[in-house]
Amino acid sequence: MGNSAWDTVTNRAVWLADGVAGLPAGLAGGRYRCQACRERLVLKGVKPGAKVAPYFSHPNEKACTRPQQEAQLDADTEVVIRLRDTIRAFPGFHADVHVLGEDLDNPSGLPPVIICTHGETTVALEHPGPSLPDSEVLRRRIRAVREYHDGARHVWFLRKDPNQFRRRGSLTVRYDGRDEEHHTVAPTEQQEAIVAAGGQVYWLDGRLVLIPYGVHWFLHPVRPGQDWTKWPKWRSDPRADWRISKPSPARDANCWGWYPSPCRP
């Protein structure tokens, strides 16, 4: 028994805590689907005089065939709902949660996407769980968001955990007149797929947003009269340098750097 469902008629996520007013009870023609296993769900406890609070059930009160995924998706969806409510609290902002790009035979494992509008600006916000699905599933989601609202910025906020990055090292960066140490990471295939499709990837670390940029290593050419053959091997090559690609890392970047930016309301 989960706390959320995919409403295939509206392509929106039904979160029980939001209420179920106006939704038909029962199977409703197969309208409601489990986000984990895609089985039809039954909406119960909504009729007048019901002795239980509304809930979704698999047919015949059977358990979901993917109980761990069901629990994880419920937890991930709750985080998304809270983020939606935070956005709605700002004047002039509108936000709804949608289930886009899903396949009944191949569930994505992604929680709903938030479609946020402010004036003429639309942003699709993703906040997935501990891991991302394979790249083709991500591309399917990106295409669906684009079809739903062409021109929307598609932003992915990832958790800072070992499933979402592979650490490489660090860089000393001169910023605003002072030196800062930035961590570098090797992007995953999925993160590269998001950026290649025009999306943006960020990591959340407490009250910091880690913004990636591309790091491109190169060697300065030897100038006439210079001789570096006797340079000690144990010291770094003085010709070694790097350049940056932004606002998103270029596809040919050697690794990604993280610029930590404080979260601002």
PDB file of C-alpha atoms in Angstrom:
ATOM      1  CA  MET A   1       0.000   0.000   0.000  1.00  0.00           C
ATOM      2  CA  GLY A   2       1.663   3.201  -1.205  1.00  0.00           C
ATOM      3  CA  ASN A   3       1.025   6.872  -0.611  1.00  0.00           C
ATOM      4  CA  SER A   4       1.173   7.908  -4.255  1.00  0.00           C
ATOM      5  CA  ALA A   5       0.036   6.821  -7.701  1.00  0.00           C
ATOM      6  CA  TRP A   6       0.384   7.729 -11.347  1.00  0.00           C
ATOM      7  CA  ASP A   7      -2.882   9.156 -12.697  1.00  0.00           C
ATOM      8  CA  THR A   8      -2.681   8.078 -16.346  1.00  0.00           C
ATOM      9  CA  VAL A   9      -5.571  10.358 -17.351  1.00  0.00           C
ATOM     10  CA  THR A  10      -3.920  13.604 -16.219  1.00  0.00           C
ATOM     11  CA  ASN A  11      -0.299  12.354 -16.208  1.00  0.00           C
ATOM     12  CA  ARG A  12       0.051  13.780 -12.734  1.00  0.00           C
ATOM     13  CA  ALA A  13       1.180  12.212  -9.509  1.00  0.00           C
ATOM     14  CA  VAL A  14      -1.561  11.691  -6.932  1.00  0.00           C
ATOM     15  CA  TRP A  15      -0.208  12.258  -3.425  1.00  0.00           C
ATOM     16  CA  LEU A  16      -2.746  11.149  -0.831  1.00  0.00           C
ATOM     17  CA  ALA A  17      -1.847  13.901   1.619  1.00  0.00           C
ATOM     18  CA  ASP A  18      -2.986  16.431  -1.016  1.00  0.00           C
ATOM     19  CA  GLY A  19      -6.476  14.953  -0.880  1.00  0.00           C
ATOM     20  CA  VAL A  20      -8.412  12.979  -3.468  1.00  0.00           C
ATOM     21  CA  ALA A  21     -11.429  15.208  -4.009  1.00  0.00           C
ATOM     22  CA  GLY A  22     -12.865  14.755  -7.479  1.00  0.00           C
ATOM     23  CA  LEU A  23     -11.067  11.488  -8.186  1.00  0.00           C
ATOM     24  CA  PRO A  24     -13.209   8.439  -8.962  1.00  0.00           C
ATOM     25  CA  ALA A  25     -13.030   5.554  -6.523  1.00  0.00           C
ATOM     26  CA  GLY A  26     -12.066   1.981  -7.271  1.00  0.00           C
ATOM     27  CA  LEU A  27     -10.141   0.831 -10.337  1.00  0.00           C
ATOM     28  CA  ALA A  28     -11.582   3.698 -12.391  1.00  0.00           C
ATOM     29  CA  GLY A  29     -10.891   1.841 -15.623  1.00  0.00           C
ATOM     30  CA  GLY A  30      -7.250   1.276 -14.776  1.00  0.00           C
ATOM     31  CA  ARG A  31      -6.632   4.991 -14.337  1.00  0.00           C
ATOM     32  CA  TYR A  32      -4.271   4.663 -11.360  1.00  0.00           C
ATOM     33  CA  ARG A  33      -0.947   2.877 -11.646  1.00  0.00           C
ATOM     34  CA  CYS A  34       1.733   1.901  -9.141  1.00  0.00           C
ATOM     35  CA  GLN A  35       4.874   3.955  -9.744  1.00  0.00           C
ATOM     36  CA  ALA A  36       7.063   0.934  -9.048  1.00  0.00           C
ATOM     37  CA  CYS A  37       5.461  -2.081 -10.773  1.00  0.00           C
ATOM     38  CA  ARG A  38       2.917  -0.324 -13.050  1.00  0.00           C
ATOM     39  CA  GLU A  39       0.095  -2.593 -11.825  1.00  0.00           C
ATOM     40  CA  ARG A  40      -3.395  -1.084 -11.728  1.00  0.00           C
ATOM     41  CA  LEU A  41      -4.282   0.409  -8.354  1.00  0.00           C
ATOM     42  CA  VAL A  42      -7.598   0.688  -6.541  1.00  0.00           C
ATOM     43  CA  LEU A  43      -8.489   3.934  -4.778  1.00  0.00           C
ATOM     44  CA  LYS A  44     -10.278   3.049  -1.555  1.00  0.00           C
ATOM     45  CA  GLY A  45     -11.677   4.871   1.448  1.00  0.00           C
ATOM     46  CA  VAL A  46     -13.166   7.777  -0.490  1.00  0.00           C
ATOM     47  CA  LYS A  47     -16.875   6.948  -0.345  1.00  0.00           C
ATOM     48  CA  PRO A  48     -19.092   8.764   2.178  1.00  0.00           C
ATOM     49  CA  GLY A  49     -19.008   7.017   5.535  1.00  0.00           C
ATOM     50  CA  ALA A  50     -15.741   5.192   4.839  1.00  0.00           C
ATOM     51  CA  LYS A  51     -14.129   3.992   8.062  1.00  0.00           C
ATOM     52  CA  VAL A  52     -10.582   4.334   6.743  1.00  0.00           C
ATOM     53  CA  ALA A  53      -8.589   7.190   5.267  1.00  0.00           C
ATOM     54  CA  PRO A  54      -8.162   7.121   1.469  1.00  0.00           C
ATOM     55  CA  TYR A  55      -5.447   4.776   0.223  1.00  0.00           C
ATOM     56  CA  PHE A  56      -4.259   3.033  -2.911  1.00  0.00           C
ATOM     57  CA  SER A  57      -4.232  -0.739  -3.006  1.00  0.00           C
ATOM     58  CA  HIS A  58      -3.094  -3.319  -5.495  1.00  0.00           C
ATOM     59  CA  PRO A  59      -6.009  -5.518  -6.670  1.00  0.00           C
ATOM     60  CA  ASN A  60      -7.221  -7.935  -3.998  1.00  0.00           C
ATOM     61  CA  GLU A  61      -5.004  -6.147  -1.451  1.00  0.00           C
ATOM     62  CA  LYS A  62      -1.958  -7.929  -2.842  1.00  0.00           C
ATOM     63  CA  ALA A  63       1.500  -6.575  -2.082  1.00  0.00           C
ATOM     64  CA  CYS A  64       3.504  -4.767  -4.747  1.00  0.00           C
ATOM     65  CA  THR A  65       5.851  -7.103  -6.631  1.00  0.00           C
ATOM     66  CA  ARG A  66       8.581  -4.482  -6.155  1.00  0.00           C
ATOM     67  CA  PRO A  67       8.152  -3.518  -2.496  1.00  0.00           C
ATOM     68  CA  GLN A  68      11.579  -1.912  -2.077  1.00  0.00           C
ATOM     69  CA  GLN A  69      11.116   0.247  -5.170  1.00  0.00           C
ATOM     70  CA  GLU A  70       7.609   1.141  -4.017  1.00  0.00           C
ATOM     71  CA  ALA A  71       8.892   2.332  -0.636  1.00  0.00           C
ATOM     72  CA  GLN A  72      11.798   4.227  -2.225  1.00  0.00           C
ATOM     73  CA  LEU A  73       9.556   5.947  -4.773  1.00  0.00           C
ATOM     74  CA  ASP A  74       7.088   6.945  -2.058  1.00  0.00           C
ATOM     75  CA  ALA A  75       9.966   8.468  -0.069  1.00  0.00           C
ATOM     76  CA  ASP A  76      11.393  10.212  -3.151  1.00  0.00           C
ATOM     77  CA  THR A  77       7.948  11.498  -4.152  1.00  0.00           C
ATOM     78  CA  GLU A  78       7.441  12.955  -0.676  1.00  0.00           C
ATOM     79  CA  VAL A  79      10.675  14.944  -1.066  1.00  0.00           C
ATOM     80  CA  VAL A  80       9.472  16.211  -4.451  1.00  0.00           C
ATOM     81  CA  ILE A  81       6.077  17.181  -2.995  1.00  0.00           C
ATOM     82  CA  ARG A  82       7.761  19.156  -0.203  1.00  0.00           C
ATOM     83  CA  LEU A  83       9.920  20.964  -2.777  1.00  0.00           C
ATOM     84  CA  ARG A  84       6.783  21.719  -4.812  1.00  0.00           C
ATOM     85  CA  ASP A  85       5.106  23.193  -1.724  1.00  0.00           C
ATOM     86  CA  THR A  86       8.181  25.319  -0.977  1.00  0.00           C
ATOM     87  CA  ILE A  87       8.088  26.725  -4.520  1.00  0.00           C
ATOM     88  CA  ARG A  88       4.368  27.435  -4.271  1.00  0.00           C
ATOM     89  CA  ALA A  89       4.978  29.536  -1.168  1.00  0.00           C
ATOM     90  CA  PHE A  90       6.833  32.184  -3.224  1.00  0.00           C
ATOM     91  CA  PRO A  91       4.600  34.913  -4.687  1.00  0.00           C
ATOM     92  CA  GLY A  92       3.979  34.534  -8.401  1.00  0.00           C
ATOM     93  CA  PHE A  93       5.236  30.938  -8.616  1.00  0.00           C
ATOM     94  CA  HIS A  94       3.121  27.986  -9.696  1.00  0.00           C
ATOM     95  CA  ALA A  95       4.232  24.356  -9.425  1.00  0.00           C
ATOM     96  CA  ASP A  96       2.666  20.970 -10.162  1.00  0.00           C
ATOM     97  CA  VAL A  97       4.038  17.428 -10.208  1.00  0.00           C
ATOM     98  CA  HIS A  98       3.780  15.397 -13.402  1.00  0.00           C
ATOM     99  CA  VAL A  99       4.574  11.845 -14.432  1.00  0.00           C
ATOM    100  CA  LEU A 100       6.131  12.173 -17.900  1.00  0.00           C
ATOM    101  CA  GLY A 101       7.894   9.791 -20.243  1.00  0.00           C
ATOM    102  CA  GLU A 102       6.810   6.656 -18.432  1.00  0.00           C
ATOM    103  CA  ASP A 103       6.486   3.240 -20.070  1.00  0.00           C
ATOM    104  CA  LEU A 104       4.081   0.691 -18.637  1.00  0.00           C
ATOM    105  CA  ASP A 105       6.522  -2.097 -19.497  1.00  0.00           C
ATOM    106  CA  ASN A 106       9.699  -0.318 -18.373  1.00  0.00           C
ATOM    107  CA  PRO A 107       9.243   1.847 -15.242  1.00  0.00           C
ATOM    108  CA  SER A 108      11.844   4.585 -14.933  1.00  0.00           C
ATOM    109  CA  GLY A 109      12.186   4.490 -11.156  1.00  0.00           C
ATOM    110  CA  LEU A 110      12.128   8.293 -11.165  1.00  0.00           C
ATOM    111  CA  PRO A 111       9.827  10.323  -8.906  1.00  0.00           C
ATOM    112  CA  PRO A 112       7.542  12.896 -10.571  1.00  0.00           C
ATOM    113  CA  VAL A 113       8.989  16.004 -12.196  1.00  0.00           C
ATOM    114  CA  ILE A 114       7.995  19.461 -10.948  1.00  0.00           C
ATOM    115  CA  ILE A 115       6.834  21.861 -13.662  1.00  0.00           C
ATOM    116  CA  CYS A 116       7.383  25.324 -12.222  1.00  0.00           C
ATOM    117  CA  THR A 117       6.239  28.538 -13.888  1.00  0.00           C
ATOM    118  CA  HIS A 118       6.831  32.175 -13.042  1.00  0.00           C
ATOM    119  CA  GLY A 119       5.530  34.658 -15.562  1.00  0.00           C
ATOM    120  CA  GLU A 120       6.700  33.432 -18.972  1.00  0.00           C
ATOM    121  CA  THR A 121       9.507  31.290 -17.539  1.00  0.00           C
ATOM    122  CA  THR A 122       9.062  27.534 -17.147  1.00  0.00           C
ATOM    123  CA  VAL A 123      11.506  25.195 -15.418  1.00  0.00           C
ATOM    124  CA  ALA A 124      11.268  21.422 -15.083  1.00  0.00           C
ATOM    125  CA  LEU A 125      12.831  20.378 -11.765  1.00  0.00           C
ATOM    126  CA  GLU A 126      13.996  16.834 -11.106  1.00  0.00           C
ATOM    127  CA  HIS A 127      15.096  15.537  -7.710  1.00  0.00           C
ATOM    128  CA  PRO A 128      15.751  11.794  -8.175  1.00  0.00           C
ATOM    129  CA  GLY A 129      16.508   9.267  -5.475  1.00  0.00           C
ATOM    130  CA  PRO A 130      19.830   7.606  -4.622  1.00  0.00           C
ATOM    131  CA  SER A 131      20.606   6.567  -8.200  1.00  0.00           C
ATOM    132  CA  LEU A 132      19.738   7.437 -11.784  1.00  0.00           C
ATOM    133  CA  PRO A 133      18.254   4.987 -14.292  1.00  0.00           C
ATOM    134  CA  ASP A 134      20.109   4.151 -17.498  1.00  0.00           C
ATOM    135  CA  SER A 135      20.752   6.842 -20.095  1.00  0.00           C
ATOM    136  CA  GLU A 136      18.017   5.782 -22.513  1.00  0.00           C
ATOM    137  CA  VAL A 137      15.382   6.091 -19.768  1.00  0.00           C
ATOM    138  CA  LEU A 138      16.699   9.574 -18.982  1.00  0.00           C
ATOM    139  CA  ARG A 139      16.541  10.569 -22.639  1.00  0.00           C
ATOM    140  CA  ARG A 140      12.948   9.309 -22.741  1.00  0.00           C
ATOM    141  CA  ARG A 141      12.097  11.546 -19.793  1.00  0.00           C
ATOM    142  CA  ILE A 142      13.858  14.539 -21.351  1.00  0.00           C
ATOM    143  CA  ARG A 143      11.988  14.088 -24.645  1.00  0.00           C
ATOM    144  CA  ALA A 144       8.661  13.842 -22.796  1.00  0.00           C
ATOM    145  CA  VAL A 145       9.324  17.047 -20.843  1.00  0.00           C
ATOM    146  CA  ARG A 146      10.283  18.806 -24.059  1.00  0.00           C
ATOM    147  CA  GLU A 147       7.082  17.620 -25.750  1.00  0.00           C
ATOM    148  CA  TYR A 148       5.028  18.745 -22.755  1.00  0.00           C
ATOM    149  CA  HIS A 149       6.594  22.204 -22.584  1.00  0.00           C
ATOM    150  CA  ASP A 150       9.045  23.077 -25.332  1.00  0.00           C
ATOM    151  CA  GLY A 151      11.544  25.683 -24.187  1.00  0.00           C
ATOM    152  CA  ALA A 152      11.466  24.774 -20.492  1.00  0.00           C
ATOM    153  CA  ARG A 153      14.804  24.586 -18.730  1.00  0.00           C
ATOM    154  CA  HIS A 154      15.343  21.054 -17.457  1.00  0.00           C
ATOM    155  CA  VAL A 155      17.265  21.033 -14.184  1.00  0.00           C
ATOM    156  CA  TRP A 156      18.355  17.967 -12.206  1.00  0.00           C
ATOM    157  CA  PHE A 157      19.228  18.280  -8.514  1.00  0.00           C
ATOM    158  CA  LEU A 158      21.181  15.205  -7.407  1.00  0.00           C
ATOM    159  CA  ARG A 159      22.067  14.093  -3.916  1.00  0.00           C
ATOM    160  CA  LYS A 160      25.690  14.307  -2.892  1.00  0.00           C
ATOM    161  CA  ASP A 161      26.224  10.629  -2.261  1.00  0.00           C
ATOM    162  CA  PRO A 162      28.643   8.056  -3.746  1.00  0.00           C
ATOM    163  CA  ASN A 163      26.008   6.841  -6.222  1.00  0.00           C
ATOM    164  CA  GLN A 164      25.863  10.247  -7.871  1.00  0.00           C
ATOM    165  CA  PHE A 165      29.550  11.036  -8.508  1.00  0.00           C
ATOM    166  CA  ARG A 166      33.077   9.637  -8.650  1.00  0.00           C
ATOM    167  CA  ARG A 167      35.635  11.890  -6.963  1.00  0.00           C
ATOM    168  CA  ARG A 168      38.842  12.686  -8.858  1.00  0.00           C
ATOM    169  CA  GLY A 169      40.803  15.241  -6.850  1.00  0.00           C
ATOM    170  CA  SER A 170      40.814  18.987  -6.273  1.00  0.00           C
ATOM    171  CA  LEU A 171      41.759  22.260  -7.916  1.00  0.00           C
ATOM    172  CA  THR A 172      42.936  25.548  -6.449  1.00  0.00           C
ATOM    173  CA  VAL A 173      40.843  28.271  -8.055  1.00  0.00           C
ATOM    174  CA  ARG A 174      41.361  32.010  -7.724  1.00  0.00           C
ATOM    175  CA  TYR A 175      37.961  33.594  -7.133  1.00  0.00           C
ATOM    176  CA  ASP A 176      37.122  37.109  -5.914  1.00  0.00           C
ATOM    177  CA  GLY A 177      40.749  37.704  -4.974  1.00  0.00           C
ATOM    178  CA  ARG A 178      41.162  34.565  -2.876  1.00  0.00           C
ATOM    179  CA  ASP A 179      42.108  30.957  -3.432  1.00  0.00           C
ATOM    180  CA  GLU A 180      39.388  28.322  -3.160  1.00  0.00           C
ATOM    181  CA  GLU A 181      39.713  24.556  -3.267  1.00  0.00           C
ATOM    182  CA  HIS A 182      37.204  22.936  -5.603  1.00  0.00           C
ATOM    183  CA  HIS A 183      36.614  19.195  -5.785  1.00  0.00           C
ATOM    184  CA  THR A 184      36.715  17.535  -9.184  1.00  0.00           C
ATOM    185  CA  VAL A 185      34.587  14.558 -10.203  1.00  0.00           C
ATOM    186  CA  ALA A 186      34.244  12.155 -13.095  1.00  0.00           C
ATOM    187  CA  PRO A 187      30.685  12.456 -14.447  1.00  0.00           C
ATOM    188  CA  THR A 188      28.673   9.311 -14.957  1.00  0.00           C
ATOM    189  CA  GLU A 189      27.277   8.285 -18.322  1.00  0.00           C
ATOM    190  CA  GLN A 190      23.815   9.349 -17.172  1.00  0.00           C
ATOM    191  CA  GLN A 191      24.955  12.820 -16.106  1.00  0.00           C
ATOM    192  CA  GLU A 192      26.728  13.314 -19.440  1.00  0.00           C
ATOM    193  CA  ALA A 193      23.534  12.228 -21.229  1.00  0.00           C
ATOM    194  CA  ILE A 194      21.518  14.877 -19.355  1.00  0.00           C
ATOM    195  CA  VAL A 195      23.968  17.649 -20.245  1.00  0.00           C
ATOM    196  CA  ALA A 196      24.258  16.467 -23.865  1.00  0.00           C
ATOM    197  CA  ALA A 197      20.457  16.715 -24.143  1.00  0.00           C
ATOM    198  CA  GLY A 198      20.530  20.326 -22.970  1.00  0.00           C
ATOM    199  CA  GLY A 199      19.758  19.721 -19.296  1.00  0.00           C
ATOM    200  CA  GLN A 200      21.633  21.020 -16.279  1.00  0.00           C
ATOM    201  CA  VAL A 201      22.967  18.928 -13.404  1.00  0.00           C
ATOM    202  CA  TYR A 202      23.569  20.168  -9.854  1.00  0.00           C
ATOM    203  CA  TRP A 203      24.296  18.456  -6.552  1.00  0.00           C
ATOM    204  CA  LEU A 204      22.735  19.343  -3.204  1.00  0.00           C
ATOM    205  CA  ASP A 205      25.017  19.302  -0.163  1.00  0.00           C
ATOM    206  CA  GLY A 206      23.154  20.617   2.857  1.00  0.00           C
ATOM    207  CA  ARG A 207      22.759  24.347   2.262  1.00  0.00           C
ATOM    208  CA  LEU A 208      25.159  24.321  -0.684  1.00  0.00           C
ATOM    209  CA  VAL A 209      24.435  23.814  -4.363  1.00  0.00           C
ATOM    210  CA  LEU A 210      27.421  22.292  -6.166  1.00  0.00           C
ATOM    211  CA  ILE A 211      27.511  23.756  -9.674  1.00  0.00           C
ATOM    212  CA  PRO A 212      29.606  21.800 -12.203  1.00  0.00           C
ATOM    213  CA  TYR A 213      31.937  23.285 -14.801  1.00  0.00           C
ATOM    214  CA  GLY A 214      34.213  21.584 -17.303  1.00  0.00           C
ATOM    215  CA  VAL A 215      37.934  21.173 -16.622  1.00  0.00           C
ATOM    216  CA  HIS A 216      40.152  20.883 -19.718  1.00  0.00           C
ATOM    217  CA  TRP A 217      43.823  20.067 -19.126  1.00  0.00           C
ATOM    218  CA  PHE A 218      46.470  21.276 -21.586  1.00  0.00           C
ATOM    219  CA  LEU A 219      50.179  22.097 -21.835  1.00  0.00           C
ATOM    220  CA  HIS A 220      51.414  25.534 -22.830  1.00  0.00           C
ATOM    221  CA  PRO A 221      53.762  25.306 -25.832  1.00  0.00           C
ATOM    222  CA  VAL A 222      57.494  25.658 -25.230  1.00  0.00           C
ATOM    223  CA  ARG A 223      58.623  29.146 -26.146  1.00  0.00           C
ATOM    224  CA  PRO A 224      61.829  29.873 -28.058  1.00  0.00           C
ATOM    225  CA  GLY A 225      64.821  29.773 -25.742  1.00  0.00           C
ATOM    226  CA  GLN A 226      63.077  27.722 -23.052  1.00  0.00           C
ATOM    227  CA  ASP A 227      64.491  24.370 -21.992  1.00  0.00           C
ATOM    228  CA  TRP A 228      62.459  22.240 -19.604  1.00  0.00           C
ATOM    229  CA  THR A 229      64.386  19.002 -20.075  1.00  0.00           C
ATOM    230  CA  LYS A 230      66.194  19.459 -16.761  1.00  0.00           C
ATOM    231  CA  TRP A 231      63.065  20.295 -14.807  1.00  0.00           C
ATOM    232  CA  PRO A 232      62.889  17.922 -11.783  1.00  0.00           C
ATOM    233  CA  LYS A 233      60.488  15.065 -12.511  1.00  0.00           C
ATOM    234  CA  TRP A 234      59.105  15.186  -8.978  1.00  0.00           C
ATOM    235  CA  ARG A 235      57.815  18.713  -9.507  1.00  0.00           C
ATOM    236  CA  SER A 236      54.682  19.527 -11.495  1.00  0.00           C
ATOM    237  CA  ASP A 237      55.199  20.556 -15.081  1.00  0.00           C
ATOM    238  CA  PRO A 238      55.146  24.380 -15.162  1.00  0.00           C
ATOM    239  CA  ARG A 239      53.534  24.227 -18.592  1.00  0.00           C
ATOM    240  CA  ALA A 240      50.514  22.357 -17.221  1.00  0.00           C
ATOM    241  CA  ASP A 241      47.360  24.455 -17.089  1.00  0.00           C
ATOM    242  CA  TRP A 242      43.618  24.120 -17.519  1.00  0.00           C
ATOM    243  CA  ARG A 243      40.734  26.039 -18.964  1.00  0.00           C
ATOM    244  CA  ILE A 244      37.069  26.083 -18.017  1.00  0.00           C
ATOM    245  CA  SER A 245      33.846  25.402 -19.909  1.00  0.00           C
ATOM    246  CA  LYS A 246      30.604  26.842 -18.548  1.00  0.00           C
ATOM    247  CA  PRO A 247      27.716  27.328 -17.773  1.00  0.00           C
ATOM    248  CA  SER A 248      27.568  23.581 -18.452  1.00  0.00           C
ATOM    249  CA  PRO A 249      30.604  21.333 -18.882  1.00  0.00           C
ATOM    250  CA  ALA A 250      31.557  20.744 -22.511  1.00  0.00           C
ATOM    251  CA  ARG A 251      31.424  17.169 -23.782  1.00  0.00           C
ATOM    252  CA  ASP A 252      35.214  17.006 -24.223  1.00  0.00           C
ATOM    253  CA  ALA A 253      35.994  18.075 -20.626  1.00  0.00           C
ATOM    254  CA  ASN A 254      38.562  15.881 -18.850  1.00  0.00           C
ATOM    255  CA  CYS A 255      36.552  16.090 -15.615  1.00  0.00           C
ATOM    256  CA  TRP A 256      34.055  18.338 -13.879  1.00  0.00           C
ATOM    257  CA  GLY A 257      34.794  20.838 -11.135  1.00  0.00           C
ATOM    258  CA  TRP A 258      32.340  21.794  -8.408  1.00  0.00           C
ATOM    259  CA  TYR A 259      31.675  25.429  -7.553  1.00  0.00           C
ATOM    260  CA  PRO A 260      29.910  25.555  -4.146  1.00  0.00           C
ATOM    261  CA  SER A 261      27.153  28.160  -4.011  1.00  0.00           C
ATOM    262  CA  PRO A 262      25.024  28.850  -0.911  1.00  0.00           C
ATOM    263  CA  CYS A 263      21.317  28.028  -1.267  1.00  0.00           C
ATOM    264  CA  ARG A 264      19.264  31.184  -1.422  1.00  0.00           C
ATOM    265  CA  PRO A 265      15.488  31.385  -1.073  1.00  0.00           C
TER     266      PRO A 265
END
